[in-house]
Amino acid sequence: MYVVYALVLFLILVGIVECVAWAKYFLLKPEQKVSAQLVLPVSGHVENIEQLLRYYKHRLEWDLPSVGIDKLVIADEGMDEVTCDICRKFCEKNDCICLFNLKKIHRDT
């Protein structure tokens, strides 16, 4: 019986914490819509680049819009051809993700 009481008390505590978190979210949310971009710097060969991109795409769809982040920018800091091809193909399929070549910018200046 004490296990049931402990479980109910735990769930009540979790509910109170969630209510406080929601109240904090609504009190701190800015009035104006903020638009920001998340930059993912990539260099060399990244074995799990597709997994990383899928993870951040999921975060863009579910978590990050609440803080105003609506785009993922992959910053090419000298990634190899295989990684770059995977990123390019992923960007073609997803409008919220783009590839930005930092090495080309540095050479032009």
PDB file of N, CA and C in Angstrom:
ATOM      1  N   MET A   1       0.810  -1.199   0.000  1.00  0.00           N
ATOM      2  CA  MET A   1       0.000   0.000   0.000  1.00  0.00           C
ATOM      3  C   MET A   1       0.857   1.267   0.000  1.00  0.00           C
ATOM      4  N   TYR A   2       2.001   1.184   0.709  1.00  0.00           N
ATOM      5  CA  TYR A   2       2.888   2.347   0.752  1.00  0.00           C
ATOM      6  C   TYR A   2       3.487   2.648  -0.617  1.00  0.00           C
ATOM      7  N   VAL A   3       3.622   1.621  -1.441  1.00  0.00           N
ATOM      8  CA  VAL A   3       4.147   1.821  -2.793  1.00  0.00           C
ATOM      9  C   VAL A   3       3.183   2.663  -3.610  1.00  0.00           C
ATOM     10  N   VAL A   4       1.894   2.415  -3.460  1.00  0.00           N
ATOM     11  CA  VAL A   4       0.881   3.188  -4.183  1.00  0.00           C
ATOM     12  C   VAL A   4       0.900   4.642  -3.722  1.00  0.00           C
ATOM     13  N   TYR A   5       0.995   4.863  -2.413  1.00  0.00           N
ATOM     14  CA  TYR A   5       1.075   6.232  -1.892  1.00  0.00           C
ATOM     15  C   TYR A   5       2.324   6.944  -2.401  1.00  0.00           C
ATOM     16  N   ALA A   6       3.439   6.242  -2.415  1.00  0.00           N
ATOM     17  CA  ALA A   6       4.688   6.835  -2.899  1.00  0.00           C
ATOM     18  C   ALA A   6       4.575   7.172  -4.382  1.00  0.00           C
ATOM     19  N   LEU A   7       3.954   6.296  -5.161  1.00  0.00           N
ATOM     20  CA  LEU A   7       3.777   6.548  -6.585  1.00  0.00           C
ATOM     21  C   LEU A   7       2.867   7.747  -6.826  1.00  0.00           C
ATOM     22  N   VAL A   8       1.769   7.825  -6.099  1.00  0.00           N
ATOM     23  CA  VAL A   8       0.853   8.963  -6.236  1.00  0.00           C
ATOM     24  C   VAL A   8       1.549  10.264  -5.830  1.00  0.00           C
ATOM     25  N   LEU A   9       2.296  10.236  -4.747  1.00  0.00           N
ATOM     26  CA  LEU A   9       3.027  11.421  -4.304  1.00  0.00           C
ATOM     27  C   LEU A   9       4.057  11.842  -5.349  1.00  0.00           C
ATOM     28  N   PHE A  10       4.742  10.871  -5.934  1.00  0.00           N
ATOM     29  CA  PHE A  10       5.723  11.175  -6.979  1.00  0.00           C
ATOM     30  C   PHE A  10       5.054  11.818  -8.187  1.00  0.00           C
ATOM     31  N   LEU A  11       3.925  11.274  -8.628  1.00  0.00           N
ATOM     32  CA  LEU A  11       3.218  11.831  -9.778  1.00  0.00           C
ATOM     33  C   LEU A  11       2.687  13.235  -9.490  1.00  0.00           C
ATOM     34  N   ILE A  12       2.236  13.484  -8.281  1.00  0.00           N
ATOM     35  CA  ILE A  12       1.798  14.827  -7.902  1.00  0.00           C
ATOM     36  C   ILE A  12       2.968  15.797  -7.964  1.00  0.00           C
ATOM     37  N   LEU A  13       4.112  15.371  -7.472  1.00  0.00           N
ATOM     38  CA  LEU A  13       5.309  16.208  -7.502  1.00  0.00           C
ATOM     39  C   LEU A  13       5.726  16.517  -8.936  1.00  0.00           C
ATOM     40  N   VAL A  14       5.703  15.518  -9.811  1.00  0.00           N
ATOM     41  CA  VAL A  14       6.037  15.737 -11.220  1.00  0.00           C
ATOM     42  C   VAL A  14       5.045  16.720 -11.848  1.00  0.00           C
ATOM     43  N   GLY A  15       3.772  16.583 -11.544  1.00  0.00           N
ATOM     44  CA  GLY A  15       2.764  17.501 -12.065  1.00  0.00           C
ATOM     45  C   GLY A  15       2.996  18.929 -11.619  1.00  0.00           C
ATOM     46  N   ILE A  16       3.369  19.126 -10.366  1.00  0.00           N
ATOM     47  CA  ILE A  16       3.650  20.472  -9.851  1.00  0.00           C
ATOM     48  C   ILE A  16       4.852  21.072 -10.569  1.00  0.00           C
ATOM     49  N   VAL A  17       5.901  20.273 -10.746  1.00  0.00           N
ATOM     50  CA  VAL A  17       7.099  20.758 -11.449  1.00  0.00           C
ATOM     51  C   VAL A  17       6.756  21.144 -12.882  1.00  0.00           C
ATOM     52  N   GLU A  18       5.952  20.341 -13.565  1.00  0.00           N
ATOM     53  CA  GLU A  18       5.545  20.650 -14.939  1.00  0.00           C
ATOM     54  C   GLU A  18       4.714  21.933 -15.000  1.00  0.00           C
ATOM     55  N   CYS A  19       3.833  22.141 -14.048  1.00  0.00           N
ATOM     56  CA  CYS A  19       3.030  23.369 -14.010  1.00  0.00           C
ATOM     57  C   CYS A  19       3.910  24.595 -13.819  1.00  0.00           C
ATOM     58  N   VAL A  20       4.902  24.496 -12.952  1.00  0.00           N
ATOM     59  CA  VAL A  20       5.836  25.604 -12.746  1.00  0.00           C
ATOM     60  C   VAL A  20       6.625  25.865 -14.022  1.00  0.00           C
ATOM     61  N   ALA A  21       7.056  24.799 -14.707  1.00  0.00           N
ATOM     62  CA  ALA A  21       7.812  24.962 -15.955  1.00  0.00           C
ATOM     63  C   ALA A  21       6.967  25.648 -17.020  1.00  0.00           C
ATOM     64  N   TRP A  22       5.699  25.267 -17.148  1.00  0.00           N
ATOM     65  CA  TRP A  22       4.814  25.910 -18.121  1.00  0.00           C
ATOM     66  C   TRP A  22       4.587  27.380 -17.778  1.00  0.00           C
ATOM     67  N   ALA A  23       4.398  27.672 -16.500  1.00  0.00           N
ATOM     68  CA  ALA A  23       4.201  29.061 -16.083  1.00  0.00           C
ATOM     69  C   ALA A  23       5.443  29.884 -16.410  1.00  0.00           C
ATOM     70  N   LYS A  24       6.609  29.337 -16.137  1.00  0.00           N
ATOM     71  CA  LYS A  24       7.867  30.032 -16.453  1.00  0.00           C
ATOM     72  C   LYS A  24       7.994  30.260 -17.952  1.00  0.00           C
ATOM     73  N   TYR A  25       7.623  29.261 -18.740  1.00  0.00           N
ATOM     74  CA  TYR A  25       7.684  29.385 -20.200  1.00  0.00           C
ATOM     75  C   TYR A  25       6.804  30.536 -20.689  1.00  0.00           C
ATOM     76  N   PHE A  26       5.569  30.604 -20.213  1.00  0.00           N
ATOM     77  CA  PHE A  26       4.660  31.649 -20.674  1.00  0.00           C
ATOM     78  C   PHE A  26       5.047  33.028 -20.155  1.00  0.00           C
ATOM     79  N   LEU A  27       5.624  33.113 -18.974  1.00  0.00           N
ATOM     80  CA  LEU A  27       6.047  34.408 -18.443  1.00  0.00           C
ATOM     81  C   LEU A  27       7.293  34.943 -19.149  1.00  0.00           C
ATOM     82  N   LEU A  28       8.183  34.061 -19.581  1.00  0.00           N
ATOM     83  CA  LEU A  28       9.432  34.495 -20.204  1.00  0.00           C
ATOM     84  C   LEU A  28       9.372  34.565 -21.722  1.00  0.00           C
ATOM     85  N   LYS A  29       8.309  34.084 -22.320  1.00  0.00           N
ATOM     86  CA  LYS A  29       8.192  34.086 -23.780  1.00  0.00           C
ATOM     87  C   LYS A  29       8.100  35.529 -24.284  1.00  0.00           C
ATOM     88  N   PRO A  30       8.956  35.910 -25.254  1.00  0.00           N
ATOM     89  CA  PRO A  30       8.909  37.287 -25.761  1.00  0.00           C
ATOM     90  C   PRO A  30       7.641  37.546 -26.562  1.00  0.00           C
ATOM     91  N   GLU A  31       7.235  38.807 -26.581  1.00  0.00           N
ATOM     92  CA  GLU A  31       6.020  39.180 -27.304  1.00  0.00           C
ATOM     93  C   GLU A  31       6.226  39.097 -28.810  1.00  0.00           C
ATOM     94  N   GLN A  32       7.403  39.498 -29.275  1.00  0.00           N
ATOM     95  CA  GLN A  32       7.695  39.456 -30.701  1.00  0.00           C
ATOM     96  C   GLN A  32       8.228  38.079 -31.078  1.00  0.00           C
ATOM     97  N   LYS A  33       7.885  37.659 -32.291  1.00  0.00           N
ATOM     98  CA  LYS A  33       8.404  36.376 -32.773  1.00  0.00           C
ATOM     99  C   LYS A  33       9.881  36.555 -33.125  1.00  0.00           C
ATOM    100  N   VAL A  34      10.702  35.733 -32.546  1.00  0.00           N
ATOM    101  CA  VAL A  34      12.134  35.792 -32.781  1.00  0.00           C
ATOM    102  C   VAL A  34      12.497  34.731 -33.801  1.00  0.00           C
ATOM    103  N   SER A  35      13.329  35.099 -34.769  1.00  0.00           N
ATOM    104  CA  SER A  35      13.784  34.139 -35.764  1.00  0.00           C
ATOM    105  C   SER A  35      15.291  33.977 -35.622  1.00  0.00           C
ATOM    106  N   ALA A  36      15.722  32.753 -35.414  1.00  0.00           N
ATOM    107  CA  ALA A  36      17.154  32.483 -35.250  1.00  0.00           C
ATOM    108  C   ALA A  36      17.511  31.226 -36.024  1.00  0.00           C
ATOM    109  N   GLN A  37      18.804  31.032 -36.208  1.00  0.00           N
ATOM    110  CA  GLN A  37      19.284  29.861 -36.924  1.00  0.00           C
ATOM    111  C   GLN A  37      20.297  29.130 -36.072  1.00  0.00           C
ATOM    112  N   LEU A  38      20.277  27.819 -36.166  1.00  0.00           N
ATOM    113  CA  LEU A  38      21.218  26.972 -35.460  1.00  0.00           C
ATOM    114  C   LEU A  38      22.312  26.576 -36.437  1.00  0.00           C
ATOM    115  N   VAL A  39      23.578  26.797 -36.062  1.00  0.00           N
ATOM    116  CA  VAL A  39      24.700  26.489 -36.940  1.00  0.00           C
ATOM    117  C   VAL A  39      25.384  25.226 -36.441  1.00  0.00           C
ATOM    118  N   LEU A  40      25.585  24.283 -37.356  1.00  0.00           N
ATOM    119  CA  LEU A  40      26.274  23.032 -37.063  1.00  0.00           C
ATOM    120  C   LEU A  40      27.579  23.021 -37.849  1.00  0.00           C
ATOM    121  N   PRO A  41      28.718  23.329 -37.201  1.00  0.00           N
ATOM    122  CA  PRO A  41      29.997  23.317 -37.920  1.00  0.00           C
ATOM    123  C   PRO A  41      30.463  21.879 -38.156  1.00  0.00           C
ATOM    124  N   VAL A  42      30.857  21.578 -39.396  1.00  0.00           N
ATOM    125  CA  VAL A  42      31.288  20.232 -39.759  1.00  0.00           C
ATOM    126  C   VAL A  42      32.612  20.323 -40.501  1.00  0.00           C
ATOM    127  N   SER A  43      33.578  19.515 -40.072  1.00  0.00           N
ATOM    128  CA  SER A  43      34.861  19.446 -40.768  1.00  0.00           C
ATOM    129  C   SER A  43      35.326  17.998 -40.823  1.00  0.00           C
ATOM    130  N   GLY A  44      36.102  17.677 -41.850  1.00  0.00           N
ATOM    131  CA  GLY A  44      36.623  16.325 -41.991  1.00  0.00           C
ATOM    132  C   GLY A  44      35.532  15.324 -42.335  1.00  0.00           C
ATOM    133  N   HIS A  45      35.739  14.080 -41.965  1.00  0.00           N
ATOM    134  CA  HIS A  45      34.762  13.022 -42.218  1.00  0.00           C
ATOM    135  C   HIS A  45      33.953  12.779 -40.949  1.00  0.00           C
ATOM    136  N   VAL A  46      32.650  12.846 -41.086  1.00  0.00           N
ATOM    137  CA  VAL A  46      31.750  12.580 -39.958  1.00  0.00           C
ATOM    138  C   VAL A  46      30.968  11.324 -40.308  1.00  0.00           C
ATOM    139  N   GLU A  47      31.255  10.258 -39.597  1.00  0.00           N
ATOM    140  CA  GLU A  47      30.677   8.950 -39.898  1.00  0.00           C
ATOM    141  C   GLU A  47      29.162   8.944 -39.744  1.00  0.00           C
ATOM    142  N   ASN A  48      28.644   9.639 -38.737  1.00  0.00           N
ATOM    143  CA  ASN A  48      27.198   9.606 -38.459  1.00  0.00           C
ATOM    144  C   ASN A  48      26.513  10.918 -38.827  1.00  0.00           C
ATOM    145  N   ILE A  49      26.926  11.550 -39.916  1.00  0.00           N
ATOM    146  CA  ILE A  49      26.369  12.861 -40.281  1.00  0.00           C
ATOM    147  C   ILE A  49      24.870  12.778 -40.575  1.00  0.00           C
ATOM    148  N   GLU A  50      24.422  11.707 -41.226  1.00  0.00           N
ATOM    149  CA  GLU A  50      22.989  11.599 -41.516  1.00  0.00           C
ATOM    150  C   GLU A  50      22.179  11.463 -40.232  1.00  0.00           C
ATOM    151  N   GLN A  51      22.698  10.729 -39.278  1.00  0.00           N
ATOM    152  CA  GLN A  51      22.022  10.592 -37.982  1.00  0.00           C
ATOM    153  C   GLN A  51      21.946  11.950 -37.289  1.00  0.00           C
ATOM    154  N   LEU A  52      23.040  12.711 -37.322  1.00  0.00           N
ATOM    155  CA  LEU A  52      23.040  14.056 -36.711  1.00  0.00           C
ATOM    156  C   LEU A  52      22.020  14.963 -37.386  1.00  0.00           C
ATOM    157  N   LEU A  53      21.985  14.929 -38.714  1.00  0.00           N
ATOM    158  CA  LEU A  53      21.055  15.794 -39.436  1.00  0.00           C
ATOM    159  C   LEU A  53      19.599  15.410 -39.156  1.00  0.00           C
ATOM    160  N   ARG A  54      19.324  14.125 -39.079  1.00  0.00           N
ATOM    161  CA  ARG A  54      17.953  13.681 -38.754  1.00  0.00           C
ATOM    162  C   ARG A  54      17.570  14.105 -37.327  1.00  0.00           C
ATOM    163  N   TYR A  55      18.539  14.019 -36.420  1.00  0.00           N
ATOM    164  CA  TYR A  55      18.285  14.436 -35.036  1.00  0.00           C
ATOM    165  C   TYR A  55      17.948  15.931 -34.978  1.00  0.00           C
ATOM    166  N   TYR A  56      18.775  16.760 -35.621  1.00  0.00           N
ATOM    167  CA  TYR A  56      18.519  18.197 -35.574  1.00  0.00           C
ATOM    168  C   TYR A  56      17.271  18.578 -36.355  1.00  0.00           C
ATOM    169  N   LYS A  57      16.940  17.847 -37.416  1.00  0.00           N
ATOM    170  CA  LYS A  57      15.686  18.106 -38.133  1.00  0.00           C
ATOM    171  C   LYS A  57      14.500  17.828 -37.218  1.00  0.00           C
ATOM    172  N   HIS A  58      14.585  16.731 -36.479  1.00  0.00           N
ATOM    173  CA  HIS A  58      13.526  16.415 -35.511  1.00  0.00           C
ATOM    174  C   HIS A  58      13.420  17.521 -34.462  1.00  0.00           C
ATOM    175  N   ARG A  59      14.553  17.988 -33.956  1.00  0.00           N
ATOM    176  CA  ARG A  59      14.536  19.062 -32.962  1.00  0.00           C
ATOM    177  C   ARG A  59      13.950  20.337 -33.553  1.00  0.00           C
ATOM    178  N   LEU A  60      14.259  20.639 -34.833  1.00  0.00           N
ATOM    179  CA  LEU A  60      13.684  21.819 -35.486  1.00  0.00           C
ATOM    180  C   LEU A  60      12.168  21.726 -35.571  1.00  0.00           C
ATOM    181  N   GLU A  61      11.661  20.531 -35.795  1.00  0.00           N
ATOM    182  CA  GLU A  61      10.217  20.360 -35.938  1.00  0.00           C
ATOM    183  C   GLU A  61       9.489  20.395 -34.602  1.00  0.00           C
ATOM    184  N   TRP A  62      10.108  19.905 -33.537  1.00  0.00           N
ATOM    185  CA  TRP A  62       9.398  19.735 -32.273  1.00  0.00           C
ATOM    186  C   TRP A  62       9.813  20.702 -31.172  1.00  0.00           C
ATOM    187  N   ASP A  63      11.102  20.865 -30.924  1.00  0.00           N
ATOM    188  CA  ASP A  63      11.545  21.617 -29.749  1.00  0.00           C
ATOM    189  C   ASP A  63      11.933  23.059 -30.048  1.00  0.00           C
ATOM    190  N   LEU A  64      12.720  23.249 -31.085  1.00  0.00           N
ATOM    191  CA  LEU A  64      13.355  24.542 -31.294  1.00  0.00           C
ATOM    192  C   LEU A  64      12.437  25.662 -31.768  1.00  0.00           C
ATOM    193  N   PRO A  65      11.311  25.401 -32.435  1.00  0.00           N
ATOM    194  CA  PRO A  65      10.439  26.524 -32.795  1.00  0.00           C
ATOM    195  C   PRO A  65       9.950  27.325 -31.590  1.00  0.00           C
ATOM    196  N   SER A  66       9.843  26.694 -30.451  1.00  0.00           N
ATOM    197  CA  SER A  66       9.371  27.414 -29.265  1.00  0.00           C
ATOM    198  C   SER A  66      10.379  28.461 -28.803  1.00  0.00           C
ATOM    199  N   VAL A  67      11.643  28.331 -29.184  1.00  0.00           N
ATOM    200  CA  VAL A  67      12.643  29.343 -28.833  1.00  0.00           C
ATOM    201  C   VAL A  67      13.015  30.203 -30.032  1.00  0.00           C
ATOM    202  N   GLY A  68      12.324  30.025 -31.162  1.00  0.00           N
ATOM    203  CA  GLY A  68      12.518  30.889 -32.317  1.00  0.00           C
ATOM    204  C   GLY A  68      13.505  30.367 -33.344  1.00  0.00           C
ATOM    205  N   ILE A  69      14.041  29.183 -33.163  1.00  0.00           N
ATOM    206  CA  ILE A  69      14.988  28.639 -34.135  1.00  0.00           C
ATOM    207  C   ILE A  69      14.208  27.913 -35.210  1.00  0.00           C
ATOM    208  N   ASP A  70      14.354  28.390 -36.450  1.00  0.00           N
ATOM    209  CA  ASP A  70      13.550  27.813 -37.523  1.00  0.00           C
ATOM    210  C   ASP A  70      14.380  27.270 -38.675  1.00  0.00           C
ATOM    211  N   LYS A  71      15.715  27.320 -38.568  1.00  0.00           N
ATOM    212  CA  LYS A  71      16.549  26.840 -39.661  1.00  0.00           C
ATOM    213  C   LYS A  71      17.858  26.280 -39.108  1.00  0.00           C
ATOM    214  N   LEU A  72      18.335  25.209 -39.745  1.00  0.00           N
ATOM    215  CA  LEU A  72      19.633  24.631 -39.412  1.00  0.00           C
ATOM    216  C   LEU A  72      20.587  24.954 -40.549  1.00  0.00           C
ATOM    217  N   VAL A  73      21.724  25.548 -40.212  1.00  0.00           N
ATOM    218  CA  VAL A  73      22.757  25.874 -41.187  1.00  0.00           C
ATOM    219  C   VAL A  73      23.943  24.955 -40.940  1.00  0.00           C
ATOM    220  N   ILE A  74      24.291  24.165 -41.944  1.00  0.00           N
ATOM    221  CA  ILE A  74      25.469  23.306 -41.853  1.00  0.00           C
ATOM    222  C   ILE A  74      26.643  24.117 -42.357  1.00  0.00           C
ATOM    223  N   ALA A  75      27.582  24.410 -41.482  1.00  0.00           N
ATOM    224  CA  ALA A  75      28.756  25.213 -41.847  1.00  0.00           C
ATOM    225  C   ALA A  75      29.870  24.268 -42.286  1.00  0.00           C
ATOM    226  N   ASP A  76      30.188  24.298 -43.574  1.00  0.00           N
ATOM    227  CA  ASP A  76      31.243  23.454 -44.133  1.00  0.00           C
ATOM    228  C   ASP A  76      32.588  24.081 -43.808  1.00  0.00           C
ATOM    229  N   GLU A  77      33.278  23.485 -42.857  1.00  0.00           N
ATOM    230  CA  GLU A  77      34.600  23.973 -42.477  1.00  0.00           C
ATOM    231  C   GLU A  77      35.687  23.026 -42.972  1.00  0.00           C
ATOM    232  N   GLY A  78      35.473  22.462 -44.174  1.00  0.00           N
ATOM    233  CA  GLY A  78      36.442  21.558 -44.753  1.00  0.00           C
ATOM    234  C   GLY A  78      36.060  20.096 -44.619  1.00  0.00           C
ATOM    235  N   MET A  79      34.787  19.792 -44.820  1.00  0.00           N
ATOM    236  CA  MET A  79      34.373  18.388 -44.734  1.00  0.00           C
ATOM    237  C   MET A  79      34.763  17.652 -46.013  1.00  0.00           C
ATOM    238  N   ASP A  80      34.884  16.341 -45.910  1.00  0.00           N
ATOM    239  CA  ASP A  80      35.268  15.554 -47.074  1.00  0.00           C
ATOM    240  C   ASP A  80      34.088  15.404 -48.033  1.00  0.00           C
ATOM    241  N   GLU A  81      34.352  14.853 -49.222  1.00  0.00           N
ATOM    242  CA  GLU A  81      33.340  14.770 -50.278  1.00  0.00           C
ATOM    243  C   GLU A  81      32.144  13.894 -49.893  1.00  0.00           C
ATOM    244  N   VAL A  82      32.397  12.776 -49.229  1.00  0.00           N
ATOM    245  CA  VAL A  82      31.301  11.873 -48.851  1.00  0.00           C
ATOM    246  C   VAL A  82      30.346  12.578 -47.884  1.00  0.00           C
ATOM    247  N   THR A  83      30.901  13.216 -46.863  1.00  0.00           N
ATOM    248  CA  THR A  83      30.081  13.941 -45.888  1.00  0.00           C
ATOM    249  C   THR A  83      29.346  15.089 -46.561  1.00  0.00           C
ATOM    250  N   CYS A  84      30.033  15.791 -47.451  1.00  0.00           N
ATOM    251  CA  CYS A  84      29.424  16.926 -48.151  1.00  0.00           C
ATOM    252  C   CYS A  84      28.276  16.464 -49.046  1.00  0.00           C
ATOM    253  N   ASP A  85      28.443  15.342 -49.734  1.00  0.00           N
ATOM    254  CA  ASP A  85      27.366  14.816 -50.582  1.00  0.00           C
ATOM    255  C   ASP A  85      26.134  14.457 -49.767  1.00  0.00           C
ATOM    256  N   ILE A  86      26.347  13.825 -48.625  1.00  0.00           N
ATOM    257  CA  ILE A  86      25.223  13.471 -47.755  1.00  0.00           C
ATOM    258  C   ILE A  86      24.503  14.736 -47.292  1.00  0.00           C
ATOM    259  N   CYS A  87      25.271  15.750 -46.909  1.00  0.00           N
ATOM    260  CA  CYS A  87      24.666  17.019 -46.467  1.00  0.00           C
ATOM    261  C   CYS A  87      23.894  17.683 -47.600  1.00  0.00           C
ATOM    262  N   ARG A  88      24.472  17.703 -48.799  1.00  0.00           N
ATOM    263  CA  ARG A  88      23.794  18.313 -49.946  1.00  0.00           C
ATOM    264  C   ARG A  88      22.469  17.625 -50.242  1.00  0.00           C
ATOM    265  N   LYS A  89      22.476  16.288 -50.253  1.00  0.00           N
ATOM    266  CA  LYS A  89      21.245  15.534 -50.526  1.00  0.00           C
ATOM    267  C   LYS A  89      20.205  15.783 -49.442  1.00  0.00           C
ATOM    268  N   PHE A  90      20.657  15.866 -48.199  1.00  0.00           N
ATOM    269  CA  PHE A  90      19.729  16.124 -47.095  1.00  0.00           C
ATOM    270  C   PHE A  90      19.122  17.520 -47.212  1.00  0.00           C
ATOM    271  N   CYS A  91      19.932  18.491 -47.626  1.00  0.00           N
ATOM    272  CA  CYS A  91      19.441  19.868 -47.790  1.00  0.00           C
ATOM    273  C   CYS A  91      18.432  19.968 -48.933  1.00  0.00           C
ATOM    274  N   GLU A  92      18.644  19.193 -50.003  1.00  0.00           N
ATOM    275  CA  GLU A  92      17.709  19.220 -51.131  1.00  0.00           C
ATOM    276  C   GLU A  92      16.325  18.729 -50.727  1.00  0.00           C
ATOM    277  N   LYS A  93      16.268  17.788 -49.786  1.00  0.00           N
ATOM    278  CA  LYS A  93      14.996  17.210 -49.360  1.00  0.00           C
ATOM    279  C   LYS A  93      14.318  17.998 -48.242  1.00  0.00           C
ATOM    280  N   ASN A  94      15.066  18.873 -47.564  1.00  0.00           N
ATOM    281  CA  ASN A  94      14.534  19.588 -46.397  1.00  0.00           C
ATOM    282  C   ASN A  94      14.775  21.082 -46.546  1.00  0.00           C
ATOM    283  N   ASP A  95      13.697  21.841 -46.608  1.00  0.00           N
ATOM    284  CA  ASP A  95      13.806  23.294 -46.776  1.00  0.00           C
ATOM    285  C   ASP A  95      14.358  23.995 -45.546  1.00  0.00           C
ATOM    286  N   CYS A  96      14.232  23.383 -44.383  1.00  0.00           N
ATOM    287  CA  CYS A  96      14.656  24.036 -43.148  1.00  0.00           C
ATOM    288  C   CYS A  96      16.153  23.852 -42.866  1.00  0.00           C
ATOM    289  N   ILE A  97      16.868  23.184 -43.778  1.00  0.00           N
ATOM    290  CA  ILE A  97      18.299  22.934 -43.594  1.00  0.00           C
ATOM    291  C   ILE A  97      19.043  23.419 -44.827  1.00  0.00           C
ATOM    292  N   CYS A  98      20.153  24.148 -44.609  1.00  0.00           N
ATOM    293  CA  CYS A  98      20.947  24.609 -45.742  1.00  0.00           C
ATOM    294  C   CYS A  98      22.434  24.417 -45.455  1.00  0.00           C
ATOM    295  N   LEU A  99      23.219  24.368 -46.527  1.00  0.00           N
ATOM    296  CA  LEU A  99      24.657  24.155 -46.448  1.00  0.00           C
ATOM    297  C   LEU A  99      25.363  25.457 -46.778  1.00  0.00           C
ATOM    298  N   PHE A 100      26.343  25.827 -45.966  1.00  0.00           N
ATOM    299  CA  PHE A 100      27.071  27.080 -46.127  1.00  0.00           C
ATOM    300  C   PHE A 100      28.559  26.762 -46.117  1.00  0.00           C
ATOM    301  N   ASN A 101      29.265  27.133 -47.184  1.00  0.00           N
ATOM    302  CA  ASN A 101      30.674  26.806 -47.320  1.00  0.00           C
ATOM    303  C   ASN A 101      31.532  27.935 -46.752  1.00  0.00           C
ATOM    304  N   LEU A 102      32.101  27.726 -45.569  1.00  0.00           N
ATOM    305  CA  LEU A 102      32.935  28.752 -44.943  1.00  0.00           C
ATOM    306  C   LEU A 102      34.301  28.857 -45.597  1.00  0.00           C
ATOM    307  N   LYS A 103      34.846  27.758 -46.113  1.00  0.00           N
ATOM    308  CA  LYS A 103      36.160  27.791 -46.762  1.00  0.00           C
ATOM    309  C   LYS A 103      36.130  28.691 -47.993  1.00  0.00           C
ATOM    310  N   LYS A 104      35.058  28.647 -48.763  1.00  0.00           N
ATOM    311  CA  LYS A 104      34.929  29.473 -49.970  1.00  0.00           C
ATOM    312  C   LYS A 104      34.866  30.940 -49.586  1.00  0.00           C
ATOM    313  N   ILE A 105      34.176  31.268 -48.517  1.00  0.00           N
ATOM    314  CA  ILE A 105      34.055  32.651 -48.059  1.00  0.00           C
ATOM    315  C   ILE A 105      35.428  33.183 -47.656  1.00  0.00           C
ATOM    316  N   HIS A 106      36.199  32.372 -46.913  1.00  0.00           N
ATOM    317  CA  HIS A 106      37.520  32.806 -46.453  1.00  0.00           C
ATOM    318  C   HIS A 106      38.485  33.002 -47.615  1.00  0.00           C
ATOM    319  N   ARG A 107      38.376  32.195 -48.678  1.00  0.00           N
ATOM    320  CA  ARG A 107      39.251  32.348 -49.835  1.00  0.00           C
ATOM    321  C   ARG A 107      38.927  33.603 -50.616  1.00  0.00           C
ATOM    322  N   ASP A 108      37.645  33.983 -50.658  1.00  0.00           N
ATOM    323  CA  ASP A 108      37.227  35.160 -51.422  1.00  0.00           C
ATOM    324  C   ASP A 108      37.630  36.459 -50.750  1.00  0.00           C
ATOM    325  N   THR A 109      37.850  36.461 -49.462  1.00  0.00           N
ATOM    326  CA  THR A 109      38.173  37.716 -48.772  1.00  0.00           C
ATOM    327  C   THR A 109      39.654  37.901 -48.627  1.00  0.00           C
TER     328      THR A 109
END
